[in-house]
mmCIF file of N, CA and C in Angstrom:
data_model
loop_
_atom_site.group_PDB
_atom_site.id
_atom_site.type_symbol
_atom_site.label_atom_id
_atom_site.label_comp_id
_atom_site.label_asym_id
_atom_site.label_seq_id
_atom_site.Cartn_x
_atom_site.Cartn_y
_atom_site.Cartn_z
ATOM 1 N N MET A 1 83.568 188.777 109.232
ATOM 2 C CA MET A 1 84.616 188.304 110.213
ATOM 3 C C MET A 1 84.713 187.003 109.372
ATOM 4 N N ILE A 2 83.621 185.651 109.146
ATOM 5 C CA ILE A 2 84.310 184.750 108.587
ATOM 6 C C ILE A 2 86.094 184.538 107.324
ATOM 7 N N ASN A 3 85.254 185.900 106.381
ATOM 8 C CA ASN A 3 85.981 186.014 105.217
ATOM 9 C C ASN A 3 87.261 185.981 105.912
ATOM 10 N N LYS A 4 87.637 186.788 106.923
ATOM 11 C CA LYS A 4 89.332 187.059 107.467
ATOM 12 C C LYS A 4 89.689 185.970 108.104
ATOM 13 N N LYS A 5 88.525 184.523 108.521
ATOM 14 C CA LYS A 5 89.236 183.742 109.408
ATOM 15 C C LYS A 5 89.759 182.606 108.195
ATOM 16 N N LEU A 6 88.587 182.539 107.304
ATOM 17 C CA LEU A 6 88.614 182.065 106.357
ATOM 18 C C LEU A 6 90.345 181.886 105.397
ATOM 19 N N LYS A 7 90.492 183.353 105.585
ATOM 20 C CA LYS A 7 91.556 183.682 104.212
ATOM 21 C C LYS A 7 93.045 183.604 105.593
ATOM 22 N N ASN A 8 92.401 183.820 106.878
ATOM 23 C CA ASN A 8 93.805 182.986 107.470
ATOM 24 C C ASN A 8 93.690 181.680 107.342
ATOM 25 N N ILE A 9 92.869 180.486 107.332
ATOM 26 C CA ILE A 9 92.990 179.688 107.184
ATOM 27 C C ILE A 9 93.980 179.123 106.164
ATOM 28 N N ILE A 10 93.209 179.651 104.973
ATOM 29 C CA ILE A 10 93.755 179.187 103.624
ATOM 30 C C ILE A 10 95.488 179.731 103.434
ATOM 31 N N PHE A 11 95.890 180.627 104.199
ATOM 32 C CA PHE A 11 97.210 181.132 104.191
ATOM 33 C C PHE A 11 98.032 180.505 105.208
ATOM 34 N N ALA A 12 97.908 179.940 106.204
ATOM 35 C CA ALA A 12 98.374 179.123 107.021
ATOM 36 C C ALA A 12 98.435 177.546 106.179
ATOM 37 N N LEU A 13 97.296 177.017 105.557
ATOM 38 C CA LEU A 13 97.359 175.891 104.927
ATOM 39 C C LEU A 13 98.329 176.137 103.782
ATOM 40 N N VAL A 14 98.705 177.271 102.711
ATOM 41 C CA VAL A 14 99.086 177.193 101.828
ATOM 42 C C VAL A 14 100.731 177.259 102.250
ATOM 43 N N LEU A 15 100.963 178.322 103.361
ATOM 44 C CA LEU A 15 101.808 178.207 104.448
ATOM 45 C C LEU A 15 102.874 176.486 104.621
ATOM 46 N N ALA A 16 102.157 176.041 104.915
ATOM 47 C CA ALA A 16 102.206 174.752 105.807
ATOM 48 C C ALA A 16 102.944 173.817 104.604
ATOM 49 N N LEU A 17 101.825 174.094 103.617
ATOM 50 C CA LEU A 17 102.312 173.297 102.024
ATOM 51 C C LEU A 17 102.972 173.240 101.620
ATOM 52 N N SER A 18 103.783 173.995 101.607
ATOM 53 C CA SER A 18 104.902 174.997 100.797
ATOM 54 C C SER A 18 106.385 174.935 101.735
ATOM 55 N N ILE A 19 105.918 174.427 102.982
ATOM 56 C CA ILE A 19 107.226 174.409 103.867
ATOM 57 C C ILE A 19 107.580 173.039 104.092
ATOM 58 N N ILE A 20 106.502 172.170 104.284
ATOM 59 C CA ILE A 20 106.571 170.555 104.120
ATOM 60 C C ILE A 20 107.812 170.307 103.132
ATOM 61 N N PRO A 21 107.928 170.123 102.248
ATOM 62 C CA PRO A 21 108.386 169.799 100.876
ATOM 63 C C PRO A 21 110.249 170.415 101.600
ATOM 64 N N ASN A 22 110.260 171.431 102.038
ATOM 65 C CA ASN A 22 111.452 171.588 102.120
ATOM 66 C C ASN A 22 111.963 171.003 103.476
ATOM 67 N N ILE A 23 111.328 170.670 104.558
ATOM 68 C CA ILE A 23 111.603 170.325 105.851
ATOM 69 C C ILE A 23 112.339 168.377 105.141
ATOM 70 N N SER A 24 111.342 168.274 104.058
ATOM 71 C CA SER A 24 111.504 166.435 104.186
ATOM 72 C C SER A 24 112.842 165.937 103.520
ATOM 73 N N PHE A 25 113.225 167.552 102.811
ATOM 74 C CA PHE A 25 114.644 167.411 101.869
ATOM 75 C C PHE A 25 115.996 168.048 102.836
ATOM 76 N N ALA A 26 115.690 168.556 103.699
ATOM 77 C CA ALA A 26 116.572 168.799 104.494
ATOM 78 C C ALA A 26 117.884 168.231 104.818
ATOM 79 N N GLN A 27 117.616 166.747 104.858
ATOM 80 C CA GLN A 27 119.323 165.626 105.045
ATOM 81 C C GLN A 27 119.801 165.805 103.468
ATOM 82 N N GLU A 28 118.928 165.963 102.528
ATOM 83 C CA GLU A 28 119.497 165.533 101.439
ATOM 84 C C GLU A 28 121.046 166.448 101.240
ATOM 85 N N LYS A 29 121.967 165.609 100.333
ATOM 86 C CA LYS A 29 123.191 165.960 100.478
ATOM 87 C C LYS A 29 123.016 166.831 99.129
ATOM 88 N N LEU A 30 123.499 168.179 98.942
ATOM 89 C CA LEU A 30 123.284 168.828 98.006
ATOM 90 C C LEU A 30 124.529 169.228 97.234
ATOM 91 N N ASP A 31 124.456 169.774 95.768
ATOM 92 C CA ASP A 31 125.626 169.820 95.258
ATOM 93 C C ASP A 31 125.527 170.936 94.607
ATOM 94 N N TYR A 32 127.056 171.920 95.256
ATOM 95 C CA TYR A 32 126.916 173.441 95.262
ATOM 96 C C TYR A 32 127.896 173.257 94.353
ATOM 97 N N SER A 33 127.711 172.844 93.064
ATOM 98 C CA SER A 33 128.756 172.962 92.126
ATOM 99 C C SER A 33 128.867 173.693 91.631
ATOM 100 N N GLY A 34 127.629 174.743 91.474
ATOM 101 C CA GLY A 34 127.645 175.982 90.544
ATOM 102 C C GLY A 34 126.955 175.815 88.966
ATOM 103 N N LEU A 35 127.236 176.814 88.694
ATOM 104 C CA LEU A 35 126.409 177.201 87.322
ATOM 105 C C LEU A 35 127.421 176.344 86.268
ATOM 106 N N VAL A 36 128.767 176.936 86.251
ATOM 107 C CA VAL A 36 129.605 175.732 84.959
ATOM 108 C C VAL A 36 129.622 174.491 85.986
ATOM 109 N N GLN A 37 129.411 173.360 85.214
ATOM 110 C CA GLN A 37 129.483 172.283 85.377
ATOM 111 C C GLN A 37 130.832 171.158 85.426
ATOM 112 N N CYS A 38 131.969 172.098 85.239
ATOM 113 C CA CYS A 38 133.047 171.347 85.311
ATOM 114 C C CYS A 38 134.300 172.335 86.091
ATOM 115 N N ASP A 39 135.743 171.821 86.459
ATOM 116 C CA ASP A 39 136.688 172.503 87.622
ATOM 117 C C ASP A 39 137.613 173.538 86.673
ATOM 118 N N GLY A 40 136.968 173.797 85.500
ATOM 119 C CA GLY A 40 137.836 174.608 85.051
ATOM 120 C C GLY A 40 139.340 174.048 84.395
ATOM 121 N N VAL A 41 139.961 175.347 83.955
ATOM 122 C CA VAL A 41 140.938 174.469 82.824
ATOM 123 C C VAL A 41 141.974 173.940 83.837
ATOM 124 N N ILE A 42 142.257 172.619 83.273
ATOM 125 C CA ILE A 42 143.476 171.878 83.966
ATOM 126 C C ILE A 42 144.552 171.662 83.461
ATOM 127 N N THR A 43 146.005 172.195 84.056
ATOM 128 C CA THR A 43 147.226 172.196 83.531
ATOM 129 C C THR A 43 147.808 171.108 83.484
ATOM 130 N N PRO A 44 148.497 170.372 82.745
ATOM 131 C CA PRO A 44 149.569 169.694 82.773
ATOM 132 C C PRO A 44 149.830 169.232 84.050
ATOM 133 N N GLY A 45 149.815 167.853 84.816
ATOM 134 C CA GLY A 45 150.309 167.659 86.383
ATOM 135 C C GLY A 45 149.520 167.628 87.123
ATOM 136 N N GLU A 46 148.617 168.486 86.721
ATOM 137 C CA GLU A 46 147.251 168.713 87.858
ATOM 138 C C GLU A 46 146.553 167.633 88.526
ATOM 139 N N THR A 47 146.364 166.869 89.311
ATOM 140 C CA THR A 47 145.328 165.932 89.532
ATOM 141 C C THR A 47 143.942 165.984 90.410
ATOM 142 N N GLU A 48 144.090 167.364 90.888
ATOM 143 C CA GLU A 48 143.126 167.917 92.205
ATOM 144 C C GLU A 48 141.742 167.564 91.754
ATOM 145 N N ARG A 49 141.856 168.284 90.208
ATOM 146 C CA ARG A 49 140.222 168.761 89.891
ATOM 147 C C ARG A 49 139.610 167.257 89.098
ATOM 148 N N GLN A 50 138.922 167.058 89.085
ATOM 149 C CA GLN A 50 138.272 165.861 88.499
ATOM 150 C C GLN A 50 137.440 165.723 87.000
ATOM 151 N N ARG A 51 136.930 167.111 87.058
ATOM 152 C CA ARG A 51 136.084 167.186 85.644
ATOM 153 C C ARG A 51 136.633 168.015 84.720
ATOM 154 N N VAL A 52 136.912 168.170 83.570
ATOM 155 C CA VAL A 52 137.689 168.343 82.536
ATOM 156 C C VAL A 52 136.652 169.451 82.000
ATOM 157 N N CYS A 53 136.985 170.614 81.797
ATOM 158 C CA CYS A 53 136.153 171.461 81.142
ATOM 159 C C CYS A 53 136.397 171.206 79.401
ATOM 160 N N ASP A 54 135.555 170.682 78.922
ATOM 161 C CA ASP A 54 135.588 170.355 77.007
ATOM 162 C C ASP A 54 134.465 170.457 77.071
ATOM 163 N N PHE A 55 134.055 170.050 75.689
ATOM 164 C CA PHE A 55 132.651 170.502 74.941
ATOM 165 C C PHE A 55 131.551 169.539 75.587
ATOM 166 N N ASN A 56 131.899 168.444 76.290
ATOM 167 C CA ASN A 56 130.659 167.654 76.886
ATOM 168 C C ASN A 56 130.631 168.357 78.123
ATOM 169 N N ALA A 57 131.330 169.266 79.045
ATOM 170 C CA ALA A 57 131.012 170.126 79.942
ATOM 171 C C ALA A 57 130.111 171.433 79.501
ATOM 172 N N LEU A 58 130.583 171.720 78.252
ATOM 173 C CA LEU A 58 129.744 173.026 78.288
ATOM 174 C C LEU A 58 128.069 172.235 77.849
ATOM 175 N N MET A 59 127.967 171.064 77.051
ATOM 176 C CA MET A 59 126.665 170.919 76.991
ATOM 177 C C MET A 59 125.990 170.112 78.298
ATOM 178 N N GLU A 60 126.717 169.996 79.482
ATOM 179 C CA GLU A 60 125.926 169.593 80.877
ATOM 180 C C GLU A 60 125.866 170.734 81.771
ATOM 181 N N THR A 61 126.667 171.779 80.965
ATOM 182 C CA THR A 61 126.203 173.424 81.575
ATOM 183 C C THR A 61 124.707 173.731 80.932
ATOM 184 N N VAL A 62 124.427 173.618 79.529
ATOM 185 C CA VAL A 62 123.603 174.108 78.882
ATOM 186 C C VAL A 62 122.231 173.184 79.454
ATOM 187 N N LYS A 63 122.527 171.733 79.614
ATOM 188 C CA LYS A 63 121.376 170.900 79.884
ATOM 189 C C LYS A 63 121.122 171.595 81.757
ATOM 190 N N TYR A 64 122.173 171.947 82.053
ATOM 191 C CA TYR A 64 121.708 172.581 83.742
ATOM 192 C C TYR A 64 120.938 173.374 83.965
ATOM 193 N N ILE A 65 120.981 174.465 83.048
ATOM 194 C CA ILE A 65 120.309 175.886 82.770
ATOM 195 C C ILE A 65 118.979 175.474 82.315
ATOM 196 N N ILE A 66 118.944 174.694 81.183
ATOM 197 C CA ILE A 66 117.483 173.945 80.777
ATOM 198 C C ILE A 66 116.843 173.403 82.256
ATOM 199 N N ASN A 67 117.229 172.515 82.475
ATOM 200 C CA ASN A 67 116.787 172.201 83.385
ATOM 201 C C ASN A 67 116.154 173.059 84.867
ATOM 202 N N TRP A 68 117.042 173.825 85.164
ATOM 203 C CA TRP A 68 116.860 174.824 86.168
ATOM 204 C C TRP A 68 115.425 175.780 85.441
ATOM 205 N N LEU A 69 115.628 176.290 83.952
ATOM 206 C CA LEU A 69 114.301 177.175 83.641
ATOM 207 C C LEU A 69 112.804 176.252 84.186
ATOM 208 N N PHE A 70 113.483 174.711 83.668
ATOM 209 C CA PHE A 70 112.084 173.876 83.864
ATOM 210 C C PHE A 70 111.496 174.138 85.175
ATOM 211 N N LEU A 71 112.511 173.979 86.485
ATOM 212 C CA LEU A 71 112.290 173.362 87.702
ATOM 213 C C LEU A 71 111.557 175.141 87.909
ATOM 214 N N ILE A 72 111.910 175.849 87.739
ATOM 215 C CA ILE A 72 111.704 177.796 88.319
ATOM 216 C C ILE A 72 109.993 177.741 87.569
ATOM 217 N N THR A 73 109.892 177.393 86.238
ATOM 218 C CA THR A 73 108.603 177.874 85.580
ATOM 219 C C THR A 73 107.536 176.996 86.394
ATOM 220 N N ILE A 74 107.924 175.986 86.786
ATOM 221 C CA ILE A 74 106.667 175.060 87.384
ATOM 222 C C ILE A 74 105.825 175.794 88.288
ATOM 223 N N PRO A 75 106.657 176.330 89.316
ATOM 224 C CA PRO A 75 106.098 177.064 90.167
ATOM 225 C C PRO A 75 105.724 178.098 89.988
ATOM 226 N N ILE A 76 106.194 178.867 89.214
ATOM 227 C CA ILE A 76 105.443 179.973 88.383
ATOM 228 C C ILE A 76 104.462 180.212 87.705
ATOM 229 N N ALA A 77 104.031 179.251 86.514
ATOM 230 C CA ALA A 77 103.032 178.730 86.345
ATOM 231 C C ALA A 77 102.089 178.361 87.338
ATOM 232 N N THR A 78 102.057 177.730 88.721
ATOM 233 C CA THR A 78 101.092 177.696 89.626
ATOM 234 C C THR A 78 100.489 178.160 90.286
ATOM 235 N N VAL A 79 101.705 179.728 90.855
ATOM 236 C CA VAL A 79 100.723 180.742 91.393
ATOM 237 C C VAL A 79 100.342 181.140 90.181
ATOM 238 N N ALA A 80 100.623 181.482 88.872
ATOM 239 C CA ALA A 80 99.995 182.064 88.190
ATOM 240 C C ALA A 80 98.695 181.962 87.794
ATOM 241 N N PHE A 81 98.054 179.882 87.787
ATOM 242 C CA PHE A 81 96.564 179.099 87.822
ATOM 243 C C PHE A 81 96.413 179.666 89.004
ATOM 244 N N ALA A 82 97.025 179.800 90.282
ATOM 245 C CA ALA A 82 96.298 180.107 91.894
ATOM 246 C C ALA A 82 95.733 181.575 91.305
ATOM 247 N N TYR A 83 96.249 182.467 90.783
ATOM 248 C CA TYR A 83 96.180 183.860 91.063
ATOM 249 C C TYR A 83 94.789 184.060 89.924
ATOM 250 N N ALA A 84 95.106 183.283 88.937
ATOM 251 C CA ALA A 84 93.654 183.347 88.303
ATOM 252 C C ALA A 84 92.341 182.772 88.492
ATOM 253 N N GLY A 85 93.171 182.069 89.134
ATOM 254 C CA GLY A 85 91.970 180.950 90.209
ATOM 255 C C GLY A 85 91.382 181.921 90.928
ATOM 256 N N ILE A 86 91.974 182.584 91.619
ATOM 257 C CA ILE A 86 91.288 183.638 92.574
ATOM 258 C C ILE A 86 90.542 184.290 92.172
ATOM 259 N N LEU A 87 90.907 185.447 91.043
ATOM 260 C CA LEU A 87 90.256 186.201 90.295
ATOM 261 C C LEU A 87 88.759 185.422 89.867
ATOM 262 N N TYR A 88 89.118 184.555 89.270
ATOM 263 C CA TYR A 88 87.773 184.012 88.472
ATOM 264 C C TYR A 88 86.838 183.697 89.736
ATOM 265 N N MET A 89 87.237 183.405 90.844
ATOM 266 C CA MET A 89 85.883 183.334 92.034
ATOM 267 C C MET A 89 85.415 184.755 92.511
ATOM 268 N N THR A 90 86.045 185.682 92.211
ATOM 269 C CA THR A 90 85.434 187.223 92.700
ATOM 270 C C THR A 90 84.018 187.072 91.626
ATOM 271 N N GLY A 91 83.906 186.756 91.010
ATOM 272 C CA GLY A 91 82.906 186.623 90.235
ATOM 273 C C GLY A 91 82.485 188.179 88.956
ATOM 274 N N SER A 92 83.642 189.308 89.616
ATOM 275 C CA SER A 92 83.889 190.195 88.459
ATOM 276 C C SER A 92 83.598 190.030 87.108
ATOM 277 N N GLN A 93 82.844 190.690 86.294
ATOM 278 C CA GLN A 93 83.336 190.346 85.069
ATOM 279 C C GLN A 93 84.377 190.725 84.393
ATOM 280 N N GLY A 94 84.911 192.161 84.940
ATOM 281 C CA GLY A 94 86.504 192.241 84.370
ATOM 282 C C GLY A 94 87.787 191.197 84.746
ATOM 283 N N ASN A 95 87.210 190.853 86.280
ATOM 284 C CA ASN A 95 88.163 189.762 86.388
ATOM 285 C C ASN A 95 88.158 188.702 86.230
ATOM 286 N N ILE A 96 86.699 188.124 85.558
ATOM 287 C CA ILE A 96 86.699 186.760 84.959
ATOM 288 C C ILE A 96 87.292 186.504 83.401
ATOM 289 N N GLY A 97 87.056 187.961 82.657
ATOM 290 C CA GLY A 97 88.055 188.024 81.272
ATOM 291 C C GLY A 97 89.305 188.313 81.581
ATOM 292 N N THR A 98 89.828 188.600 82.241
ATOM 293 C CA THR A 98 91.427 188.640 83.240
ATOM 294 C C THR A 98 91.781 187.148 83.316
ATOM 295 N N ALA A 99 91.170 186.601 84.142
ATOM 296 C CA ALA A 99 91.369 185.124 84.673
ATOM 297 C C ALA A 99 91.389 184.723 83.387
ATOM 298 N N LYS A 100 90.368 184.439 82.761
ATOM 299 C CA LYS A 100 90.584 183.497 81.671
ATOM 300 C C LYS A 100 92.042 183.541 80.534
ATOM 301 N N SER A 101 91.969 184.803 80.367
ATOM 302 C CA SER A 101 93.122 185.458 79.681
ATOM 303 C C SER A 101 94.573 185.074 80.170
ATOM 304 N N ILE A 102 94.669 184.659 81.661
ATOM 305 C CA ILE A 102 95.456 184.403 82.461
ATOM 306 C C ILE A 102 95.486 182.910 81.945
ATOM 307 N N PHE A 103 94.676 182.169 83.085
ATOM 308 C CA PHE A 103 94.751 180.470 82.457
ATOM 309 C C PHE A 103 94.989 180.351 80.909
ATOM 310 N N GLN A 104 94.670 181.262 79.705
ATOM 311 C CA GLN A 104 95.443 180.900 78.118
ATOM 312 C C GLN A 104 96.750 181.049 78.387
ATOM 313 N N SER A 105 97.052 182.162 78.407
ATOM 314 C CA SER A 105 98.379 182.174 78.478
ATOM 315 C C SER A 105 99.404 181.364 79.149
ATOM 316 N N VAL A 106 99.058 181.252 80.504
ATOM 317 C CA VAL A 106 99.846 180.405 81.110
ATOM 318 C C VAL A 106 99.510 178.985 80.315
ATOM 319 N N ALA A 107 98.845 177.996 80.139
ATOM 320 C CA ALA A 107 98.912 177.211 79.767
ATOM 321 C C ALA A 107 99.282 177.261 78.118
ATOM 322 N N TYR A 108 99.006 177.866 77.176
ATOM 323 C CA TYR A 108 99.670 177.689 76.095
ATOM 324 C C TYR A 108 101.427 178.204 76.081
ATOM 325 N N GLY A 109 101.613 178.894 77.071
ATOM 326 C CA GLY A 109 103.381 179.036 77.486
ATOM 327 C C GLY A 109 104.272 178.079 78.176
ATOM 328 N N PHE A 110 102.884 177.396 78.711
ATOM 329 C CA PHE A 110 103.975 175.901 79.497
ATOM 330 C C PHE A 110 103.490 174.783 78.606
ATOM 331 N N ILE A 111 102.168 174.559 77.346
ATOM 332 C CA ILE A 111 102.462 173.763 76.164
ATOM 333 C C ILE A 111 103.449 173.864 75.736
ATOM 334 N N ILE A 112 103.955 174.860 75.183
ATOM 335 C CA ILE A 112 104.912 175.122 73.933
ATOM 336 C C ILE A 112 106.173 175.333 74.370
ATOM 337 N N MET A 113 106.851 175.498 75.615
ATOM 338 C CA MET A 113 107.638 174.916 76.196
ATOM 339 C C MET A 113 108.167 173.743 76.322
ATOM 340 N N LEU A 114 106.737 172.686 76.485
ATOM 341 C CA LEU A 114 107.224 171.412 76.497
ATOM 342 C C LEU A 114 107.062 170.467 75.270
ATOM 343 N N VAL A 115 106.729 171.006 74.587
ATOM 344 C CA VAL A 115 106.753 170.832 72.971
ATOM 345 C C VAL A 115 107.896 170.821 72.269
ATOM 346 N N ALA A 116 108.871 172.387 72.907
ATOM 347 C CA ALA A 116 109.799 172.623 72.087
ATOM 348 C C ALA A 116 111.212 172.151 72.897
ATOM 349 N N TRP A 117 111.043 171.152 74.076
ATOM 350 C CA TRP A 117 111.925 170.298 74.369
ATOM 351 C C TRP A 117 111.832 169.204 74.280
ATOM 352 N N ILE A 118 110.687 168.810 73.804
ATOM 353 C CA ILE A 118 110.003 167.023 73.387
ATOM 354 C C ILE A 118 111.315 167.529 71.980
ATOM 355 N N ALA A 119 110.818 168.280 71.105
ATOM 356 C CA ALA A 119 111.220 168.643 69.657
ATOM 357 C C ALA A 119 112.737 168.358 69.596
ATOM 358 N N VAL A 120 113.333 169.317 70.679
ATOM 359 C CA VAL A 120 114.607 169.216 70.692
ATOM 360 C C VAL A 120 115.376 167.618 70.559
ATOM 361 N N VAL A 121 114.678 167.098 72.034
ATOM 362 C CA VAL A 121 115.332 166.245 72.705
ATOM 363 C C VAL A 121 114.833 165.117 71.441
ATOM 364 N N THR A 122 114.104 164.927 70.396
ATOM 365 C CA THR A 122 113.680 163.700 69.167
ATOM 366 C C THR A 122 114.765 164.023 68.704
ATOM 367 N N VAL A 123 114.982 165.392 67.902
ATOM 368 C CA VAL A 123 116.191 165.985 66.559
ATOM 369 C C VAL A 123 117.149 165.520 67.291
ATOM 370 N N VAL A 124 117.873 165.620 68.305
ATOM 371 C CA VAL A 124 119.196 165.403 69.039
ATOM 372 C C VAL A 124 118.949 163.588 69.183
ATOM 373 N N ASP A 125 118.181 163.032 69.454
ATOM 374 C CA ASP A 125 118.002 161.773 69.120
ATOM 375 C C ASP A 125 118.350 160.987 67.911
ATOM 376 N N TRP A 126 117.674 161.718 67.617
ATOM 377 C CA TRP A 126 117.656 160.759 65.504
ATOM 378 C C TRP A 126 118.912 161.588 64.609
ATOM 379 N N PHE A 127 119.161 162.542 64.944
ATOM 380 C CA PHE A 127 120.091 163.269 64.298
ATOM 381 C C PHE A 127 121.706 163.066 64.732
ATOM 382 N N VAL A 128 121.616 163.122 65.803
ATOM 383 C CA VAL A 128 123.436 163.387 66.416
ATOM 384 C C VAL A 128 123.731 162.066 66.897
ATOM 385 N N GLU A 129 125.344 161.956 66.650
ATOM 386 C CA GLU A 129 125.952 160.541 66.687
ATOM 387 C C GLU A 129 126.320 160.404 68.113
ATOM 388 N N LYS A 130 125.886 159.339 68.746
ATOM 389 C CA LYS A 130 126.207 158.747 70.049
ATOM 390 C C LYS A 130 127.634 159.448 70.456
ATOM 391 N N ASN A 131 127.836 159.908 72.199
ATOM 392 C CA ASN A 131 129.262 160.495 72.473
ATOM 393 C C ASN A 131 129.979 161.101 71.839
ATOM 394 N N SER A 132 129.050 162.183 71.267
ATOM 395 C CA SER A 132 129.174 163.409 70.510
ATOM 396 C C SER A 132 129.164 165.131 71.539
ATOM 397 N N GLY A 133 128.820 164.513 73.049
ATOM 398 C CA GLY A 133 128.658 165.607 73.478
ATOM 399 C C GLY A 133 127.191 166.327 73.416
ATOM 400 N N PHE A 134 126.159 166.127 72.396
ATOM 401 C CA PHE A 134 125.247 166.685 72.501
ATOM 402 C C PHE A 134 124.092 165.426 72.907
ATOM 403 N N ASP A 135 124.331 164.357 72.914
ATOM 404 C CA ASP A 135 123.747 163.077 73.711
ATOM 405 C C ASP A 135 123.091 163.204 75.005
ATOM 406 N N ILE A 136 123.759 164.165 75.669
ATOM 407 C CA ILE A 136 123.716 164.489 76.908
ATOM 408 C C ILE A 136 122.554 164.796 77.217
ATOM 409 N N PHE A 137 121.792 165.753 76.348
ATOM 410 C CA PHE A 137 119.932 165.932 76.252
ATOM 411 C C PHE A 137 119.415 165.205 76.424
ATOM 412 N N ILE A 138 119.633 163.776 75.605
ATOM 413 C CA ILE A 138 118.566 162.858 75.820
ATOM 414 C C ILE A 138 118.913 161.924 76.473
ATOM 415 N N GLY A 139 119.997 161.946 77.477
ATOM 416 C CA GLY A 139 120.137 160.977 78.786
ATOM 417 C C GLY A 139 120.537 159.782 78.866
ATOM 418 N N LYS A 140 121.331 159.621 77.606
ATOM 419 C CA LYS A 140 121.627 158.305 77.674
ATOM 420 C C LYS A 140 123.444 158.197 77.578
#
């Protein structure tokens, strides 16, 4: 009986903690520009479109996709760590081995992702000429 109550309390706490950030961002103006970060091909004489589709817009789209992937991997890694922690707490020898494997895999994957991003940003900063389109990745 206590285990069921504890599970319900933990579930309610996790649910509340996952909903609170969404409530706090409720009034934020969202950018619904979509995946492609430009307004399409602009024909001569057209004045309503503001963002031209050029190489810089392509690089902005690539950066947008990379940032989105980074943002989506953080909750996935968190859920994987939580699942591994639950497996580890069960105490079963098989589950402990599985949990350690999950911990290792998620940590290595996340570290590799961050190191690769740092390497790309560093190489772009060192070797790419400013205002070439690639400097979008380094935030300058």
